[in-house]
mmCIF file of C-alpha atoms in Angstrom:
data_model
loop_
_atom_site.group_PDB
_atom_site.id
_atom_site.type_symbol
_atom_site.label_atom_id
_atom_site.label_comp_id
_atom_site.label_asym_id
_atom_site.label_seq_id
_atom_site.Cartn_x
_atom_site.Cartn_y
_atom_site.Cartn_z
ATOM 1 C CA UNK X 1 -3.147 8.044 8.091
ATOM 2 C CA UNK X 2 -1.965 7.804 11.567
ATOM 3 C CA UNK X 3 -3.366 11.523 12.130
ATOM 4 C CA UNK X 4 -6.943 11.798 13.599
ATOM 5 C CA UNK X 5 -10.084 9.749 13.836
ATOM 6 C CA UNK X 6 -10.826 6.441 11.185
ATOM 7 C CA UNK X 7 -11.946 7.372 7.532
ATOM 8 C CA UNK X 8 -13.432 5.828 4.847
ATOM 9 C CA UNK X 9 -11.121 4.611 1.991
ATOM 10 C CA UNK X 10 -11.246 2.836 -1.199
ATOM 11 C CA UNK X 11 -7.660 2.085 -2.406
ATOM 12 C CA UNK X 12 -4.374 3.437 -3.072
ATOM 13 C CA UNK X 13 -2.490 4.843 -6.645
ATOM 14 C CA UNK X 14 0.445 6.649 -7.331
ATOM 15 C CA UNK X 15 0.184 9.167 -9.674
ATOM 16 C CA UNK X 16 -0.534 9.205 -12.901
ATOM 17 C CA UNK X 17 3.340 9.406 -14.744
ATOM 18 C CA UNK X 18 6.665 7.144 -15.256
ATOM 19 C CA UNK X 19 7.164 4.640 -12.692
ATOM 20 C CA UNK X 20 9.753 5.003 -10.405
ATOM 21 C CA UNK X 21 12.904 3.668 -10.532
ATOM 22 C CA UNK X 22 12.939 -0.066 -11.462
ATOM 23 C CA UNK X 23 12.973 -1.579 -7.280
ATOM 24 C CA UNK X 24 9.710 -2.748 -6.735
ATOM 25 C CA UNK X 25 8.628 -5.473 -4.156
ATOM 26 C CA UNK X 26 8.142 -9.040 -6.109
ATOM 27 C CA UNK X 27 5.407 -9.810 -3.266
ATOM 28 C CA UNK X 28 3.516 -7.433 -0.597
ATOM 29 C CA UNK X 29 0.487 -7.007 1.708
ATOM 30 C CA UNK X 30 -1.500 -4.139 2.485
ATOM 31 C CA UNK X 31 -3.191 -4.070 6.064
ATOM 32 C CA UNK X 32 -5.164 -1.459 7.998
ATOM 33 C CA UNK X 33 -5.856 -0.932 11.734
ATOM 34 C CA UNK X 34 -7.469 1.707 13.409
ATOM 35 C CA UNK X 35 -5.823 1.221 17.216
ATOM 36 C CA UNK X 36 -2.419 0.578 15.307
ATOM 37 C CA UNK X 37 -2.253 -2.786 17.450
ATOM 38 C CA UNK X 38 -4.863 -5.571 15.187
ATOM 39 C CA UNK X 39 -3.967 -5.634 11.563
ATOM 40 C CA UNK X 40 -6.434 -6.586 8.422
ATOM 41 C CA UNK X 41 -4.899 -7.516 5.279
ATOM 42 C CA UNK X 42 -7.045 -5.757 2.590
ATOM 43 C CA UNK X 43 -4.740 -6.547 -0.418
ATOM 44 C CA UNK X 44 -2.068 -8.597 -1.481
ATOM 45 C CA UNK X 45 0.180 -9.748 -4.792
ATOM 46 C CA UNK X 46 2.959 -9.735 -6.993
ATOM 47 C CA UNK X 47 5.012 -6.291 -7.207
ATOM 48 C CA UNK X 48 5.733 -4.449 -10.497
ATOM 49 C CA UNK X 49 7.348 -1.365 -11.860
ATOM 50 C CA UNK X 50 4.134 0.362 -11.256
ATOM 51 C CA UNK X 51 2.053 -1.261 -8.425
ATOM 52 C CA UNK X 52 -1.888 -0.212 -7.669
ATOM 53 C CA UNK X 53 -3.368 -1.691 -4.403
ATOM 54 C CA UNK X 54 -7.218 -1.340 -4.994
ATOM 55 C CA UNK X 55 -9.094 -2.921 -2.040
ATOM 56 C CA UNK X 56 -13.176 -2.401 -1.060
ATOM 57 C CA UNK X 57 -13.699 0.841 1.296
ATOM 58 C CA UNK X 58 -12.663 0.060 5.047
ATOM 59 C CA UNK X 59 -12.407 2.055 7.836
ATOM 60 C CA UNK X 60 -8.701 2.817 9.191
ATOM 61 C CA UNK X 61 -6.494 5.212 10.478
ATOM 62 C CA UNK X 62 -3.208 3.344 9.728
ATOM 63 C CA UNK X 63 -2.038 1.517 6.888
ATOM 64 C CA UNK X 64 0.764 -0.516 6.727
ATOM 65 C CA UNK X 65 2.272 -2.285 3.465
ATOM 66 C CA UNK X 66 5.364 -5.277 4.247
ATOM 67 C CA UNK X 67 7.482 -6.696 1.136
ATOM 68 C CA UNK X 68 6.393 -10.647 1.443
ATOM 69 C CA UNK X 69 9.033 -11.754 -1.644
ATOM 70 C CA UNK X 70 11.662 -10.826 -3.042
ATOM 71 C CA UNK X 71 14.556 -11.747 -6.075
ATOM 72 C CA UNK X 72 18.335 -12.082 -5.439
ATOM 73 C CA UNK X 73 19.920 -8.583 -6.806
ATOM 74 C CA UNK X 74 16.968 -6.649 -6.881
ATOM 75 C CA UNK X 75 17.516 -2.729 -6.396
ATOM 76 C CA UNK X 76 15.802 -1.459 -3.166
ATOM 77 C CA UNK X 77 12.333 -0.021 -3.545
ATOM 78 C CA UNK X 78 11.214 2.737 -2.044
ATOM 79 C CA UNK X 79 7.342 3.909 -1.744
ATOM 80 C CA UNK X 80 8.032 7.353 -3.922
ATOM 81 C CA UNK X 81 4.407 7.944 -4.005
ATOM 82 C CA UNK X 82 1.455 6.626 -1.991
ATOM 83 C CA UNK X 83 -2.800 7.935 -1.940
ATOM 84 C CA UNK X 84 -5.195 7.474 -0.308
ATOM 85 C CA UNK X 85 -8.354 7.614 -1.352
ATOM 86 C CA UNK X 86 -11.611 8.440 1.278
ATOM 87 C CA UNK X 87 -14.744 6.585 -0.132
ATOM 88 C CA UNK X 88 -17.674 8.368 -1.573
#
């Protein structure tokens, strides 16, 4: 992502394991680009402990994800663990 030409991609995980510690966005979008300039959302939804993004394969070279809610008090969240699939 951000390194090289556009690939082929199919979603994004964390690994397999306990989630991270309890922050976690209450809303967020997932976009892609490939100039780093025009922006496609490809997912979207309500945050959890343990979020997975799955969205059809698209052709990008950046991703970008942006917290769209939040809860009063909530611990900051951190992306510990993000991957990137390329499609098959």
């Amino acid at each position: 992502v951000g390194r090289g030409g556009g690939r082929g991609g199919r979603g994004a995980a964390p690994p397999a394991g306990p989630p991270p510690t309890p922050g976690f966005p209450r809303g967020y979008d997932v976009a892609v680009s490939l100039d780093g300039t025009s922006w496609t959302t490809v997912a979207s939804g309500e945050g959890a402990p343990l979020t997975i993004a799955s969205f059809a394969p698209v052709e990008a070279k950046f991703v970008r994800i942006t917290q769209t809610a939040d809860a009063p008090d909530a611990p900051a969240w951190v992306v510990q663990n993000l991957r990137l699939f390329r499609a098959p």
